[in-house]
Coordinates of C-alpha atoms (C1' of nucleotides) in Angstrom, one line a residue:
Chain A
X12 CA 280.5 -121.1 20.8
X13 CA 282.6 -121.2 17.5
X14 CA 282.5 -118.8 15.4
X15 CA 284.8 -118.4 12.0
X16 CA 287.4 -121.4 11.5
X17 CA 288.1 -123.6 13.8
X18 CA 292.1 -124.7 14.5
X19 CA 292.9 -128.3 12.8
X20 CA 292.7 -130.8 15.0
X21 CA 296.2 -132.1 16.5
X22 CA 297.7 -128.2 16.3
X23 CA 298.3 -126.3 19.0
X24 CA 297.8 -122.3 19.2
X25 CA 300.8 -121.4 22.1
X26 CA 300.4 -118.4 23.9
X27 CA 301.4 -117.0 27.6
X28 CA 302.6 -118.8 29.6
X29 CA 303.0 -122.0 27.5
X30 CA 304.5 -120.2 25.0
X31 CA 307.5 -119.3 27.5
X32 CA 308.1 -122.7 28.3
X33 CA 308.8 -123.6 25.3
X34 CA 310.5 -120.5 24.6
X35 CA 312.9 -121.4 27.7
X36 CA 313.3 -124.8 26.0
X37 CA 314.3 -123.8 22.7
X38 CA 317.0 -121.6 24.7
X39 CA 318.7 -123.8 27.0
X40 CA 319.0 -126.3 23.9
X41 CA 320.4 -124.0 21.6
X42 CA 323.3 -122.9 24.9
X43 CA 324.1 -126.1 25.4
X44 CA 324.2 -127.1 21.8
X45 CA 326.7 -124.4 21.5
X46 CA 328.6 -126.1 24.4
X47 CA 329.4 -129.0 22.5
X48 CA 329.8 -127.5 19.0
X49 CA 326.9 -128.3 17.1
X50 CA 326.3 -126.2 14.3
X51 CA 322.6 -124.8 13.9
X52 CA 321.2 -125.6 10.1
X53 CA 317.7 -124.9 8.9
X54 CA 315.8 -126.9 6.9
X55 CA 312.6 -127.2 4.6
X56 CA 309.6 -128.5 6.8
X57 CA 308.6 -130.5 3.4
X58 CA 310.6 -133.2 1.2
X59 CA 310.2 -135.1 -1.1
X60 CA 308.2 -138.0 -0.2
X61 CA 310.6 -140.8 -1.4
X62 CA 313.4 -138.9 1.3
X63 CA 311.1 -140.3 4.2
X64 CA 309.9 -143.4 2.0
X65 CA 313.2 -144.6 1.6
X66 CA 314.9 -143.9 4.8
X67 CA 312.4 -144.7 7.8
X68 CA 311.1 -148.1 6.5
X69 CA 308.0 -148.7 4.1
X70 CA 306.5 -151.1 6.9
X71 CA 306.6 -148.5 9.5
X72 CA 303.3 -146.9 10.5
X73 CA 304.7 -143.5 10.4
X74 CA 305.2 -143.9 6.9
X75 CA 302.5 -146.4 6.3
X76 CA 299.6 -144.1 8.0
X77 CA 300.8 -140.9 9.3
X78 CA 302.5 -138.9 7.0
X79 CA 301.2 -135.6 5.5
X80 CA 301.8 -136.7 1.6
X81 CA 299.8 -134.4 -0.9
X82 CA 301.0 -133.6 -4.8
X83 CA 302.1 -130.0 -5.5
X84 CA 300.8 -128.6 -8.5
X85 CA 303.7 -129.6 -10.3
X86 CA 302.4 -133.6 -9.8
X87 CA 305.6 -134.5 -7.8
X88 CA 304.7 -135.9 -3.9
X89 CA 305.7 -134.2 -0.9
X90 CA 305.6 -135.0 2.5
X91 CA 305.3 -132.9 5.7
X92 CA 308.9 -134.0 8.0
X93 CA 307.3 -136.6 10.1
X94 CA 310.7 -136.2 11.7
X95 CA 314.6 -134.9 11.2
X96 CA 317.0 -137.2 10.4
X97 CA 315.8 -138.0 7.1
X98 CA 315.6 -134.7 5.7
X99 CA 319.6 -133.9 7.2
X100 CA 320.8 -137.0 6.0
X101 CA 319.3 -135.4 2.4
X102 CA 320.6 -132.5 3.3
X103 CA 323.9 -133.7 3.7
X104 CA 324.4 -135.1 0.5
X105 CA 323.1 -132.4 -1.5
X106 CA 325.0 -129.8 -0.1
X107 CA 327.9 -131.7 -0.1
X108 CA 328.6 -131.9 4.0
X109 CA 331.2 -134.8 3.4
X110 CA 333.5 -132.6 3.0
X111 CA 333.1 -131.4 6.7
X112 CA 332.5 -134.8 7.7
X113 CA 332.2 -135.6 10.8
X114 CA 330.0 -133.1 11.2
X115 CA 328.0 -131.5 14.2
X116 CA 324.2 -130.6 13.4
X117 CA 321.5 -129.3 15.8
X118 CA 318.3 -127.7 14.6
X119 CA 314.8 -127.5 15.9
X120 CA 310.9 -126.9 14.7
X121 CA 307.8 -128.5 13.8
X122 CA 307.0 -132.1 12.4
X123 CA 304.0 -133.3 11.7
X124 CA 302.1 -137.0 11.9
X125 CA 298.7 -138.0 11.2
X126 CA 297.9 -139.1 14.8
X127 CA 295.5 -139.7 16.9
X128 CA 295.7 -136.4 19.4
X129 CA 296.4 -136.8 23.4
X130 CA 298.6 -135.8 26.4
X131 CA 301.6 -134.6 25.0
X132 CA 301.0 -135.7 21.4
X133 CA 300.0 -133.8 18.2
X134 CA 299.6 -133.8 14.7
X135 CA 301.8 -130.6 14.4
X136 CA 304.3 -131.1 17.3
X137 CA 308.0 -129.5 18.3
X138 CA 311.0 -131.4 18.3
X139 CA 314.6 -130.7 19.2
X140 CA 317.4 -132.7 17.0
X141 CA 321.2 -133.4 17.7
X142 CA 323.0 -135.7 14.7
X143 CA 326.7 -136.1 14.8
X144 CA 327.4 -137.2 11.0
X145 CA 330.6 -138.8 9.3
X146 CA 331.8 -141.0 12.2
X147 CA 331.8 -144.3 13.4
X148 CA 333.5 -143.6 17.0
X149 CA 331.4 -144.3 20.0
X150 CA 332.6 -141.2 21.5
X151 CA 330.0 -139.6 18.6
X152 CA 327.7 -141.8 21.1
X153 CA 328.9 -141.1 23.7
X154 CA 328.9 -137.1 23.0
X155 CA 325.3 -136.8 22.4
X156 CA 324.0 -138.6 25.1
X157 CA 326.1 -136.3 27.5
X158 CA 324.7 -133.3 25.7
X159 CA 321.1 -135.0 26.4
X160 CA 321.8 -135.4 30.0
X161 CA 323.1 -131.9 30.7
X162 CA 320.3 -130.5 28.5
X163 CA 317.7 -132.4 31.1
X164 CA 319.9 -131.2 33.6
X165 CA 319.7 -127.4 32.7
X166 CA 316.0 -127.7 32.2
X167 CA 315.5 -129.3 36.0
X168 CA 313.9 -131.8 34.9
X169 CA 316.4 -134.6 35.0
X170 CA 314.4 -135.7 38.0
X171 CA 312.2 -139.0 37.5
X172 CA 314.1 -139.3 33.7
X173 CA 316.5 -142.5 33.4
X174 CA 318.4 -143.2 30.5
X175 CA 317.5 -146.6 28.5
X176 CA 319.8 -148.0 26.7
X177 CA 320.8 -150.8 24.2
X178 CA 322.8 -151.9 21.3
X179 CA 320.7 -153.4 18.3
X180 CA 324.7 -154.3 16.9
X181 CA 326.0 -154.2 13.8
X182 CA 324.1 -156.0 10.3
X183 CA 325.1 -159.2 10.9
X184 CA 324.0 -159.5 14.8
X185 CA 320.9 -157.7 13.5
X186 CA 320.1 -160.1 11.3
X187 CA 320.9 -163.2 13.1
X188 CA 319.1 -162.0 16.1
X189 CA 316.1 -161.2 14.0
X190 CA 315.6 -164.5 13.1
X191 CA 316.1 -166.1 16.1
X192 CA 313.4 -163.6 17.2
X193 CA 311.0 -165.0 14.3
X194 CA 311.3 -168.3 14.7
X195 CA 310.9 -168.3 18.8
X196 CA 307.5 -166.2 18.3
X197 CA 306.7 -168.9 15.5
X198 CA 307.0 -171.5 17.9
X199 CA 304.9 -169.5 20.7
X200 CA 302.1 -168.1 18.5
X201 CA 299.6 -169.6 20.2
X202 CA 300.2 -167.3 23.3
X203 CA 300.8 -163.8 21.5
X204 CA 297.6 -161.3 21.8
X205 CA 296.4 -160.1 18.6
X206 CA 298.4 -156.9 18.3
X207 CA 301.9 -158.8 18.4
X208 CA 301.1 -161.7 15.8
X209 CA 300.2 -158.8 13.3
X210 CA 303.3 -157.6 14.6
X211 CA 305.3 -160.5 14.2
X212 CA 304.9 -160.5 10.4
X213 CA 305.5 -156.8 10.1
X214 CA 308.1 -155.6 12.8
X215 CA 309.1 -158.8 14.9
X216 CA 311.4 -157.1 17.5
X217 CA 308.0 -154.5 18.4
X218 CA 306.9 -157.5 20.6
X219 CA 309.8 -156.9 22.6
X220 CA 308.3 -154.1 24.4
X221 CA 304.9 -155.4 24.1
X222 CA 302.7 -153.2 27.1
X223 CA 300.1 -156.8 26.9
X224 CA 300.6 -159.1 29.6
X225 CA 299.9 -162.1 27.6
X226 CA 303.2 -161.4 25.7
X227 CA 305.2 -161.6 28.9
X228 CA 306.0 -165.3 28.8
X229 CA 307.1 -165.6 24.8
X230 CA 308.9 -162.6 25.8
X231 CA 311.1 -163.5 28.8
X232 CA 311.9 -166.6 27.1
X233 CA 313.0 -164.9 23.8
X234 CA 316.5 -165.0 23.0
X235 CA 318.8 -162.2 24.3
X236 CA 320.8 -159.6 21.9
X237 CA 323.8 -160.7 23.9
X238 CA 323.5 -164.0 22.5
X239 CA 324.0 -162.3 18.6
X240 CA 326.3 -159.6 19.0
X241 CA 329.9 -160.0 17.1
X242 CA 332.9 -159.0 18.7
X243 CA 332.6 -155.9 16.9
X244 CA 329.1 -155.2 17.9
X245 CA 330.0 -155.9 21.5
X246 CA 333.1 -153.9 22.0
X247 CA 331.3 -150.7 20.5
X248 CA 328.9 -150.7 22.9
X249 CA 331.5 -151.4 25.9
X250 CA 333.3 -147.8 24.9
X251 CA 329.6 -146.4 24.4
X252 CA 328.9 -147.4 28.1
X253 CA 332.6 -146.8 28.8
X254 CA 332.4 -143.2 28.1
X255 CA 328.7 -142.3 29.8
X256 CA 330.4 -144.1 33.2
X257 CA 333.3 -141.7 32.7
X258 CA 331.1 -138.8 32.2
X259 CA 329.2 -139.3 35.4
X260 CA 325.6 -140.1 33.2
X261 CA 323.3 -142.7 35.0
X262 CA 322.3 -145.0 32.5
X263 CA 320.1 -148.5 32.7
X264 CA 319.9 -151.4 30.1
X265 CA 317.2 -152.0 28.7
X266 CA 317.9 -155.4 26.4
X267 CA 314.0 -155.2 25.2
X268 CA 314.3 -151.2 24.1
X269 CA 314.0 -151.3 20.2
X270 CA 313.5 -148.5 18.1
X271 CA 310.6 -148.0 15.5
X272 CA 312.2 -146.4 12.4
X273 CA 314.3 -149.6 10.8
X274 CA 317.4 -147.6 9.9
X275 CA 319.1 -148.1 13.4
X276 CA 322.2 -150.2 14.1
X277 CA 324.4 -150.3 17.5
X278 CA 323.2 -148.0 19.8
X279 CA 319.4 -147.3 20.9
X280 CA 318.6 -144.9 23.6
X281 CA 315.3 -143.3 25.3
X282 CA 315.1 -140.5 28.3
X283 CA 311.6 -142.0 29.9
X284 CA 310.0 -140.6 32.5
X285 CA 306.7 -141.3 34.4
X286 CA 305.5 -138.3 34.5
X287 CA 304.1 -137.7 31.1
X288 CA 301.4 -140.8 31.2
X289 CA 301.5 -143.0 28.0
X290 CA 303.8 -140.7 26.7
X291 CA 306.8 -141.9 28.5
X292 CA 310.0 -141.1 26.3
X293 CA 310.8 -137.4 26.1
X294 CA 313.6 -138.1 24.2
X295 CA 315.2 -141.1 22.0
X296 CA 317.5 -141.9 19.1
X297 CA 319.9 -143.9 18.2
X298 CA 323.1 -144.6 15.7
X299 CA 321.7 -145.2 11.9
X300 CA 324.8 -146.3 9.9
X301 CA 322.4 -147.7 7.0
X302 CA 320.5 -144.5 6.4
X303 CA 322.5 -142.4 4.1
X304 CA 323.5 -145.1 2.0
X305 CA 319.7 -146.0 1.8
X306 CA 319.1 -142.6 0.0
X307 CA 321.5 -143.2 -2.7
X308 CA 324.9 -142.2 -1.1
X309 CA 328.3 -143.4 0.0
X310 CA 328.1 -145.3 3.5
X311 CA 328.0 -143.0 6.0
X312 CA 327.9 -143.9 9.5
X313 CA 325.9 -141.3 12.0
X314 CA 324.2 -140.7 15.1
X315 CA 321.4 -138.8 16.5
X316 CA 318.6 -138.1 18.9
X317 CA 315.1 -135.7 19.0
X318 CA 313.4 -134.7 21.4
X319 CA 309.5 -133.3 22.1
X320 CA 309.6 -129.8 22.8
X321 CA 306.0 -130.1 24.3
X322 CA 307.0 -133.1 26.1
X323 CA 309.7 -131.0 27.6
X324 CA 307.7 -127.9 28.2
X325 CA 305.5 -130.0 30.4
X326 CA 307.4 -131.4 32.7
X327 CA 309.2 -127.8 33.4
X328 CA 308.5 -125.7 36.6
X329 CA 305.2 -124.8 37.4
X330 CA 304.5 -121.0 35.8
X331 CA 305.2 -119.1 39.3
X332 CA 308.8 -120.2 39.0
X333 CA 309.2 -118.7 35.1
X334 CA 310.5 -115.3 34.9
X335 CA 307.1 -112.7 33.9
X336 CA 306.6 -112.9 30.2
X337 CA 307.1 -109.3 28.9
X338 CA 309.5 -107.1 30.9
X339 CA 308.4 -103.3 30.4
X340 CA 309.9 -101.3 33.0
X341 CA 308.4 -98.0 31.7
X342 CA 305.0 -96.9 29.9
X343 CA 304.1 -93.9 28.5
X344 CA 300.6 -92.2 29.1
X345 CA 299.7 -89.5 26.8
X346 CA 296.0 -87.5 27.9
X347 CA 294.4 -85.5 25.2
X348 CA 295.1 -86.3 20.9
X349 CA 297.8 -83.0 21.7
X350 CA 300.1 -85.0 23.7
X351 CA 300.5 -87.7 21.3
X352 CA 303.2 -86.9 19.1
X353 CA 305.6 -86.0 22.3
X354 CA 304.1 -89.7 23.3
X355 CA 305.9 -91.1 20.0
X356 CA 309.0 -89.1 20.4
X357 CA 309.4 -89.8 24.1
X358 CA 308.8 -93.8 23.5
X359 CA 311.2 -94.0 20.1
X360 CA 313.9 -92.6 22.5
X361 CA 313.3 -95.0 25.4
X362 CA 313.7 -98.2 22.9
X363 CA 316.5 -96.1 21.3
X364 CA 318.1 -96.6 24.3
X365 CA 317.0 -99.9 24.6
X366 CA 314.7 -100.5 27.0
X367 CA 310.9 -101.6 26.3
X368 CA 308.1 -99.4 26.2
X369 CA 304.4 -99.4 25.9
X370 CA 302.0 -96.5 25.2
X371 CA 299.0 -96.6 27.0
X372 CA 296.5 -95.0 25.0
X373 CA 292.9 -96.8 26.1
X374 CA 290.5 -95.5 29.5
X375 CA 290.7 -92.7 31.4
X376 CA 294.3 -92.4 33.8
X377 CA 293.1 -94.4 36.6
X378 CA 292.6 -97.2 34.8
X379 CA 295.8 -96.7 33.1
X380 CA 297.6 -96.3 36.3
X381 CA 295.9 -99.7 37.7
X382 CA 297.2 -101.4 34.9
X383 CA 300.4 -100.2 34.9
X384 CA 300.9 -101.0 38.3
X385 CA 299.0 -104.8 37.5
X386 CA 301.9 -105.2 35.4
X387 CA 304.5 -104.2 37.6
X388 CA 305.8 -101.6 35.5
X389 CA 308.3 -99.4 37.9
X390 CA 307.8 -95.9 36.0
X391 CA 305.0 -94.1 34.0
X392 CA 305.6 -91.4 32.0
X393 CA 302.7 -88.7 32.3
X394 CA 301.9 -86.3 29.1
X395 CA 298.7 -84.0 28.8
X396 CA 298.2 -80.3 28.4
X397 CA 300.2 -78.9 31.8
X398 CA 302.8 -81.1 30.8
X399 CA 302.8 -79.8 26.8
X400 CA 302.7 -76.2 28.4
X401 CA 305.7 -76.8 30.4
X402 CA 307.7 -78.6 28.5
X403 CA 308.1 -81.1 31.1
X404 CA 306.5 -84.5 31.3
X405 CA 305.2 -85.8 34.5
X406 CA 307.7 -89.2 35.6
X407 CA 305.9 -90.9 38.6
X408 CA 307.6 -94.0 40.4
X409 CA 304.7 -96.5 40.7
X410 CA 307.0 -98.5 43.3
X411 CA 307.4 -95.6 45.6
X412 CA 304.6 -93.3 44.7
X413 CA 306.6 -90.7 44.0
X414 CA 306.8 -88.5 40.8
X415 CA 309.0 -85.4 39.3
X416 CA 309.0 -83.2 36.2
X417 CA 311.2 -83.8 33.8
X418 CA 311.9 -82.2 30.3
X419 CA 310.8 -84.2 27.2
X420 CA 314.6 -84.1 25.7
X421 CA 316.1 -85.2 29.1
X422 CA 313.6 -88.1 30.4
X423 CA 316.0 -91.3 28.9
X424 CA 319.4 -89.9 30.4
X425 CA 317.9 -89.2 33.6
X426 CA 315.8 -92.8 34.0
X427 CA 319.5 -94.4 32.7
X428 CA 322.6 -92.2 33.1
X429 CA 324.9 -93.2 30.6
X430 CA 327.5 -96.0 31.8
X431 CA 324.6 -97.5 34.0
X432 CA 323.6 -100.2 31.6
Chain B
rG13 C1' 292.6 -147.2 13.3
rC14 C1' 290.1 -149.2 18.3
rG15 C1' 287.8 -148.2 23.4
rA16 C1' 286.0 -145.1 27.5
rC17 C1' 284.5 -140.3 29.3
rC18 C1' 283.3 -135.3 28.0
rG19 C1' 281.5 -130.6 24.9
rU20 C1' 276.7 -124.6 28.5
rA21 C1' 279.2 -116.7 27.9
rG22 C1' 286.5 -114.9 26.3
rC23 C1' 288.0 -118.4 30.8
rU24 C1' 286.4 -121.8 35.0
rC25 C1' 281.9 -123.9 35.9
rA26 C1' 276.3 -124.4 38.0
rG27 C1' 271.7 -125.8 35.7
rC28 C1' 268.0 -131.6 40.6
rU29 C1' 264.6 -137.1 38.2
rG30 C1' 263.1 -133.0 30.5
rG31 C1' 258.7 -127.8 32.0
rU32 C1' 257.9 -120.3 31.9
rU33 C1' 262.4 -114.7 29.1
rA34 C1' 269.7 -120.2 30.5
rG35 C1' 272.8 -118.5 35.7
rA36 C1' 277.5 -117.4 38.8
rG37 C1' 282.6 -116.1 39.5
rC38 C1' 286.7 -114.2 36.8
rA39 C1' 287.8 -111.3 32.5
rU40 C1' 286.1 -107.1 29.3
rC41 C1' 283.8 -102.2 28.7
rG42 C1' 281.5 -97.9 31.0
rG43 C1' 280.4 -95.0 35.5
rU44 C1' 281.4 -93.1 41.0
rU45 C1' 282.9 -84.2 38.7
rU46 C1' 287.1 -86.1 30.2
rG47 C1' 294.3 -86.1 34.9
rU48 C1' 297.0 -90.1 39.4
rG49 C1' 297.4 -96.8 41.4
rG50 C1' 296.3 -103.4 42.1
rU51 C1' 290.8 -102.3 46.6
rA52 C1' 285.4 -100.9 47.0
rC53 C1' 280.5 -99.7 44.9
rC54 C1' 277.0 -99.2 40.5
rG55 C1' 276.0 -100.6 35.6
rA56 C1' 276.6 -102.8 30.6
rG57 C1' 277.8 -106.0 26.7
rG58 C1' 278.5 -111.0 25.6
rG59 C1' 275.4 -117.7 24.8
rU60 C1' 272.4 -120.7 17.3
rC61 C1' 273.5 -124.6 25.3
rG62 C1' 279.7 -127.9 19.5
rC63 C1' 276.8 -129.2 14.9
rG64 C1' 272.8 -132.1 12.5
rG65 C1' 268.7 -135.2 13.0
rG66 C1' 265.1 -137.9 16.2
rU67 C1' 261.6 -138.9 20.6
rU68 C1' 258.1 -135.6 23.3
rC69 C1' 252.6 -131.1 24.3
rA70 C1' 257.7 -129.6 25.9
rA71 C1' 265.1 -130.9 25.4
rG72 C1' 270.9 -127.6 27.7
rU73 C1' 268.7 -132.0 30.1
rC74 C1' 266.7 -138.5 26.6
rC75 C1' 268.3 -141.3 21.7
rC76 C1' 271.3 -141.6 17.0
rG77 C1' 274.9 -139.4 13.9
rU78 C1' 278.9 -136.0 13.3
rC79 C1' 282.8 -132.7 14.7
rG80 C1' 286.1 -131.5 18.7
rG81 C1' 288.5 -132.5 23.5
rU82 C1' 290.5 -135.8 27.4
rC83 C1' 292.4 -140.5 28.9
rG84 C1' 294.0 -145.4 27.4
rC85 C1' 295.4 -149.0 23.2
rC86 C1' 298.3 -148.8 18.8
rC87 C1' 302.5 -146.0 17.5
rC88 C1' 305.9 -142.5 18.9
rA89 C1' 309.1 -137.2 20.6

RNA sequence: GCGACCGUAGCUCAGCUGGUUAGAGCAUCGGUUUGUGGUACCGAGGGUCGCGGGUUCAAGUCCCGUCGGUCGCCCCA
């Protein structure tokens, strides 16, 4: 069936329809983005492996398995972006953002992960990304969470999605809860499965959301965050919660929702829906005050979230709802090699004017014409030899099977009479 | 990394318990007097049956491996 190379496994070739969807995606995040002042950057889709190294957590398995590390032919490692954050936050401090701080960042593109492929998940996948830099004020939380809902919202498909949300506090609650985490699992072993004792010595507070039902009990006995937080922990995630009631965004606690990169503190959020099997959370993020400082800079408290553009694209209207893909109102049909310079000439002035135009060169006029009208294009514009002779091209109405002679030099102001835009 | 299922024309699939030149629909291309419409009719091209090995007189059909896909676990967007 195959023939010449075949498309890497986990990558995606987007076309048609698909590729409109996530088109429309890209679109409504970058109007609402505007909406609440983040500016657009672009960035490398490679660092330096020690930017990703440093900043998501050694014991992580994105950076323990699943990132795309190679030497360039210099000898330094580089790694594919297994996601944004890291790669702003370096960003940041080599261009010198402080300056601006608090800043407003949005960008959007490809990541990559050595996974294993399924429903809505790929080696070379999409992602959208919000950060709010430079600020320790909730309302940063607050602010991109709102921008999540509406963007959901816009989308239509804030149906089925609730919000999850948590505060993994400050350091010291962090801390003190971790251990208290440890040494409760310690004291159940005997009743974790496999999976969470392997967890318990890498990433204890992964057993919190445990899917195995033999981790239920040592679970619902586990000691609450609640139980941890400082007075400082708790009172930032009151405004945080505070500000999401004032802005009318449904939200639901989730005390076992940790996140799986180590640089978070205070807030943790996921949008999860249902209708995406295993993969649930469409988007997540959280606050990362450590991060920056982890990469060799001043302390600099931030905030952000990502989001799967494929994810996204799925759960979006089914295609008779999208708008057609290419809108080309006219098409020109030259008959005979002698009509094909007029062909150019009449074309160039159409998209001069700015309106899309294809030439039909291929098959005999029927077939022409039954495409054209497959396509729903409103107005074909007719050029063989009569039409040379006279000087006038032949303009036929496909809607209302109709058609006129026109003159080559007058065709575009009489299909758009100037001031009818 | 682990488990289950799957892999036949560009696409969607049929091919019964292994048996002559592997089929259909859609799509493509051509034709129905080299210039007028999504229809109809006629015809054509297109397949190393994912790949490699094995069993058998004989394999698309059975077995093993491999690659790829799907779903789940892990992890995550």
């Amino acid at each position: 069936m195959s023939k010449g190379p075949q498309r890497i496994r986990g990558t995606q070739d987007i076309w048609g329809e698909e590729a409109d969807r996530f088109a429309r995606v890209v679109e409504t995040f970058d109007r609402v983005r505007r909406l609440y002042a983040f500016q657009r950057i672009e960035l490398p889709v490679f660092e330096a492996t020690e930017v990703f190294a440093r900043s998501i957590g050694e014991t992580t398995d994105i950076v323990s398995k699943e990132m795309y590390t190679f030497p360039d032919r210099g000898g330094d490692s580089l790694t594919l972006r297994p996601e944004f954050t890291a790669g702003i936050c370096r960003a940041y401090l080599s261009e010198g953002w402080q300056q601006h701080a608090p800043i407003r960042l949005a960008t959007h593109g490809p990541v990559f992960r050595y996974e294993r492929p399924q429903k809505g998940r790929f080696r070379q996948f999409h992602q959208l990304d919000a950060e709010i830099i430079g600020t320790d004020s909730p309302l940063a939380d607050v602010e991109l969470l709102v921008l999540a809902d509406q963007l959901l919202h816009q989308l239509g498909i804030s149906e089925g999605v609730t919000l999850q949300l948590n505060t993994l506090g400050d350091a010291p609650t962090r801390d003190a809860w971790r251990a208290a985490l440890v040494s409760h699992f310690e004291a159940h072993r005997s009743e974790l499965s496999e999976d969470s004792l392997v967890r318990l010595a890498k990433n204890p507070l992964r057993i919190l959301d445990s899917k195995d039902p033999r981790d239920r009990p040592a679970v619902d006995s586990a000691p609450s965050i609640d139980e941890f937080l400082t007075p400082e922990a708790s009172a930032f995630f009151a405004r945080v919660t505070a500000g999401l009631n004032v802005a009318d965004v449904s939200w639901t606690r989730n005390p076992r929702l940790v996140r799986g990169l180590d640089y978070y503190r205070h807030t943790a959020f996921e949008f999860v829906t249902d209708r995406l099997g295993a993969q649930g959370t469409v988007l997540a993020g959280g606050r990362y005050d450590g991060l920056i400082e982890g990469l060799g800079g001043p302390h600099t408290p931030a905030v952000g979230w990502a989001a799967g553009i494929e994810r996204l694209a799925m759960m979006l209207t089914p295609p008779p709802a999208l708008p057609p893909a290419i809108d080309v109102p006219v098409v020109v049909m030259p008959v005979g090699d002698a009509a094909e310079a007029t062909a150019i000439r009449v074309a160039t002035a159409v998209r001069r004017r700015g309106f899309a135009t294809e030439i039909y060169t291929r098959g005999n006029l029927k077939k022409r014409l039954a495409r054209a009208s497959e396509r729903l294009v409103s107005t074909a514009i007719i050029i063989g030899d009569d039409e040379l002779e006279a000087g006038q091209a032949t303009v036929r109405h496909l809607r209302i099977q109709q058609q006129d002679r026109i003159p080559f030099d007058r065709i575009v102001e009489q299909l758009w009479p100037t001031g009818d835009e």
